[in-house]
CSV table of C-alpha atoms in Angstrom, one decimal:
chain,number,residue,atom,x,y,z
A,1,UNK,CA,4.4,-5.6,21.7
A,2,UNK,CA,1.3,-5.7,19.2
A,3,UNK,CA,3.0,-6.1,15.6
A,4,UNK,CA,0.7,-5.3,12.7
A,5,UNK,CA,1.8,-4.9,9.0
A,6,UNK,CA,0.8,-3.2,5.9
A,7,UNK,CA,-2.3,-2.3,7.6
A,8,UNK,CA,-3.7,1.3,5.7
A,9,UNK,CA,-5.6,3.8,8.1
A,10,UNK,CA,-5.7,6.8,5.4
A,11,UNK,CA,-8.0,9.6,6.0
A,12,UNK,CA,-9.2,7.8,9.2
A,13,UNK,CA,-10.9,9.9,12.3
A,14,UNK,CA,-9.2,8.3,15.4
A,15,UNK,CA,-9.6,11.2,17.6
A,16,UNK,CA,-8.0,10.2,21.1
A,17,UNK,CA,-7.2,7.2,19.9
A,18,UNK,CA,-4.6,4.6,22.6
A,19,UNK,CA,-2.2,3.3,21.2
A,20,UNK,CA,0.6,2.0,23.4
A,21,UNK,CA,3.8,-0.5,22.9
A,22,UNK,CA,2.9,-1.4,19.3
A,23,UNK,CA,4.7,-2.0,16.2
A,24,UNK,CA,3.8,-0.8,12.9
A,25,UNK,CA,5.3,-1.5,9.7
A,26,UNK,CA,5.4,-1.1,5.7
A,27,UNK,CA,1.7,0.9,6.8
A,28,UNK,CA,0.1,4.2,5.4
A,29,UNK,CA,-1.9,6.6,7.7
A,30,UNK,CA,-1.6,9.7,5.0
A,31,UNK,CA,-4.1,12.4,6.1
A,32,UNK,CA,-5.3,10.7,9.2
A,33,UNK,CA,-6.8,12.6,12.3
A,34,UNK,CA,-5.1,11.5,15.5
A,35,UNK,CA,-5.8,14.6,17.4
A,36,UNK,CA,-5.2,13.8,21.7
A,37,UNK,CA,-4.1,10.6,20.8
A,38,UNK,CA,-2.2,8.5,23.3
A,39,UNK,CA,0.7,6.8,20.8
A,40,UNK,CA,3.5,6.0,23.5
A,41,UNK,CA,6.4,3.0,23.4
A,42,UNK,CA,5.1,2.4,19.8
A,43,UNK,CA,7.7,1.7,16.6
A,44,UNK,CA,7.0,2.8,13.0
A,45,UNK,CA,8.9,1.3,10.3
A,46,UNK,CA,8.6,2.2,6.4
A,47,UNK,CA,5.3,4.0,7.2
A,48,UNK,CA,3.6,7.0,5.2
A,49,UNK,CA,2.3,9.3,7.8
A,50,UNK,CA,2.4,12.3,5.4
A,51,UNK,CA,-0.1,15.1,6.4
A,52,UNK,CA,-1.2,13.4,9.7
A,53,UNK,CA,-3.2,15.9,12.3
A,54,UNK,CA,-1.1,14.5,15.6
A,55,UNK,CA,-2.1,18.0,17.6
A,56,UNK,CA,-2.6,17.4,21.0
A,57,UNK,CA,-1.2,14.4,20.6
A,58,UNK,CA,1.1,12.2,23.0
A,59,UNK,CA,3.8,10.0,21.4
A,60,UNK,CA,6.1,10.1,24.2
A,61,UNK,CA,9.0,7.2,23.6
A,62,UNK,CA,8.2,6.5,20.1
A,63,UNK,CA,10.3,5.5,17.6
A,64,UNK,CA,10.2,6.2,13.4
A,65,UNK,CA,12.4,4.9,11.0
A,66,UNK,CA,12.3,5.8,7.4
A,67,UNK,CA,9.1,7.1,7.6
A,68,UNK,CA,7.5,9.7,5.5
A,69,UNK,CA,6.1,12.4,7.6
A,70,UNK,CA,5.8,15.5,5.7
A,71,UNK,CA,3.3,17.9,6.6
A,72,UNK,CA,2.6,16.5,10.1
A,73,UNK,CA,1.2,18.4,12.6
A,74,UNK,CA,2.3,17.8,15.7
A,75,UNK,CA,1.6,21.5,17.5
A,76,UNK,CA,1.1,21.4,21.2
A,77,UNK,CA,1.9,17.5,21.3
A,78,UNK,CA,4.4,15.6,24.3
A,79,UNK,CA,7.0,14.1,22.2
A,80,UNK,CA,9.1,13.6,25.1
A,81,UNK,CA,12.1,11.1,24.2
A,82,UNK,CA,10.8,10.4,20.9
A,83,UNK,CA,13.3,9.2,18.2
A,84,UNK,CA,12.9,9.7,14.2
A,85,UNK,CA,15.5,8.5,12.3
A,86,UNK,CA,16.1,8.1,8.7
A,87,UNK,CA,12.7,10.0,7.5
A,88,UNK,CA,11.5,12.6,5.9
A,89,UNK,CA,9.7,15.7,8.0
A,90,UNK,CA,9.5,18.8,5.3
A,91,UNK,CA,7.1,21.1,6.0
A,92,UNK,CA,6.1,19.9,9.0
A,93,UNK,CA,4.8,21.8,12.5
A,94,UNK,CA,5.7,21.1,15.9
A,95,UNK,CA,4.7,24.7,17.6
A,96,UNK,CA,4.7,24.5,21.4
A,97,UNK,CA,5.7,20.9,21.4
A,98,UNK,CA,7.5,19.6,24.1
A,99,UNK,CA,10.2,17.4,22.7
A,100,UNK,CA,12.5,17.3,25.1
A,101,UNK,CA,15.6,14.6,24.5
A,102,UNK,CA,13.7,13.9,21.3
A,103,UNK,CA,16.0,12.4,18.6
A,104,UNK,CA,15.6,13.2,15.4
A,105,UNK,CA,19.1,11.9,13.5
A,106,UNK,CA,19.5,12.2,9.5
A,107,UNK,CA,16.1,13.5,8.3
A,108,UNK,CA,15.1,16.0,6.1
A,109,UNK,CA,14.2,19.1,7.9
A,110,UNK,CA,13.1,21.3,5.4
A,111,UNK,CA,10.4,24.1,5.8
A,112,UNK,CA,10.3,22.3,9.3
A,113,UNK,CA,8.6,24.8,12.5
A,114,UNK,CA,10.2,24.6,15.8
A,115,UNK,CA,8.6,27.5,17.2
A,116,UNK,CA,8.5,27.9,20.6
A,117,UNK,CA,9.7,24.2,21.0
A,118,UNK,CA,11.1,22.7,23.8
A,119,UNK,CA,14.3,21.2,22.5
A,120,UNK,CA,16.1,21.0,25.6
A,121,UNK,CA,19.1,18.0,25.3
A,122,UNK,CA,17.7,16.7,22.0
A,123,UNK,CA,20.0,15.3,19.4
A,124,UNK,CA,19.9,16.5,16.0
A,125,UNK,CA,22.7,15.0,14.0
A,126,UNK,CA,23.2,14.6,10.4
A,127,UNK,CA,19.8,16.0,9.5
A,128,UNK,CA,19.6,18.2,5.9
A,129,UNK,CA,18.3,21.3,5.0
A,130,UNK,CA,17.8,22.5,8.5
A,131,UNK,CA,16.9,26.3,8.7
A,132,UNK,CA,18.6,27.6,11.5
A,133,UNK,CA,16.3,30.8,11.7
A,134,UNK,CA,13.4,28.5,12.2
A,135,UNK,CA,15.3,26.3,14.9
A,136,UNK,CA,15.8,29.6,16.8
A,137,UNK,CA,12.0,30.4,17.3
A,138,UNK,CA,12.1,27.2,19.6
A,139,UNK,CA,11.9,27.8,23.1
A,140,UNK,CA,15.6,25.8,24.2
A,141,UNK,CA,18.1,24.9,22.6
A,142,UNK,CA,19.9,24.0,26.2
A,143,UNK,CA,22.3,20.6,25.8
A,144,UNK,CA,21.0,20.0,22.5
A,145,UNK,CA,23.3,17.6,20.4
A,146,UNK,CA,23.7,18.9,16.9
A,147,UNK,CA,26.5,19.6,14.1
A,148,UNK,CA,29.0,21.7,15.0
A,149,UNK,CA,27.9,24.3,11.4
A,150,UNK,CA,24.7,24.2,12.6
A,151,UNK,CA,25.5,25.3,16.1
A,152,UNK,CA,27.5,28.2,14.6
A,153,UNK,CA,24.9,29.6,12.4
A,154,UNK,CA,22.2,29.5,15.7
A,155,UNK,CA,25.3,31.2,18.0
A,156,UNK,CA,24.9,33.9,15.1
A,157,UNK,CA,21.7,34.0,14.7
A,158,UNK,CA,20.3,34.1,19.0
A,159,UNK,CA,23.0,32.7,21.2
A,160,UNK,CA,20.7,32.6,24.5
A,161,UNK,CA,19.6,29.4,23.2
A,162,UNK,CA,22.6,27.9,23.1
């Protein structure tokens, strides 16, 4: 595991970029384009990633912890078993991402899209303002972990996805 610290890669163009098994910490990477970058087996600790372009983007296995990511945009990206914990996500999109078994555990989820999402056996537990009309434009819901008022309120709203 490559370990770098307080490194800042603001506003940088790393289209496609691989980045596998490394660990970032106490970094900022506000406004950076990562489009079709390979980001997998990576951790991200105390990092500012607010407003990064991650579209296309494969972050498969990666781990965040209290890391500011508002405003990313992750639409049509493989976040397969990713974890995010402890970190702030408003306003941003993942549209057509697959995040299946993704867990994303005591964030802040406002103004956050899920449309047509895969969300199939994620875990999404003790996250705040979570909109459950926007978690019910994602394409499944199926074996996903999540408070019990928030599965209530997406029973109510389109109970095929449950």
């Amino acid at each position: 595991e490559n370990h770098v610290y307080k490194v800042n890669l603001s506003k940088c163009f790393m289209k496609a970029v691989i980045m596998k098994n490394i660990r970032l910490e106490e970094s900022e990477l506000m406004g950076a384009f990562l489009s079709e970058a390979n980001i997998e087996q990576s951790k991200f600790y105390s990092c500012d990633f607010q407003g990064v372009f991650f579209e296309n983007a494969i972050l498969r296995n990666s781990f965040f912890e209290g890391c500011k990511l508002k405003y990313l945009k992750c639409r049509e990206s493989q976040l397969k078993g990713i974890k995010i914990i402890d970190s702030d996500l408003e306003n941003s999109d993942f549209t057509n991402a697959d995040m299946k078994a993704a867990v994303i555990k005591n964030c802040n989820l406002k103004k956050v899209k899920f449309d047509n999402a895969n969300l199939d056996r994620a875990n999404l537990l003790g996250c705040k303002n979570v909109n459950a009309v926007e978690l019910a434009k994602s394409k499944s819901l199926k074996n996903v972990h999540m408070d019990e008022e928030l599965r209530k309120r997406i029973l109510e709203i389109k109970p095929e996805l449950l």
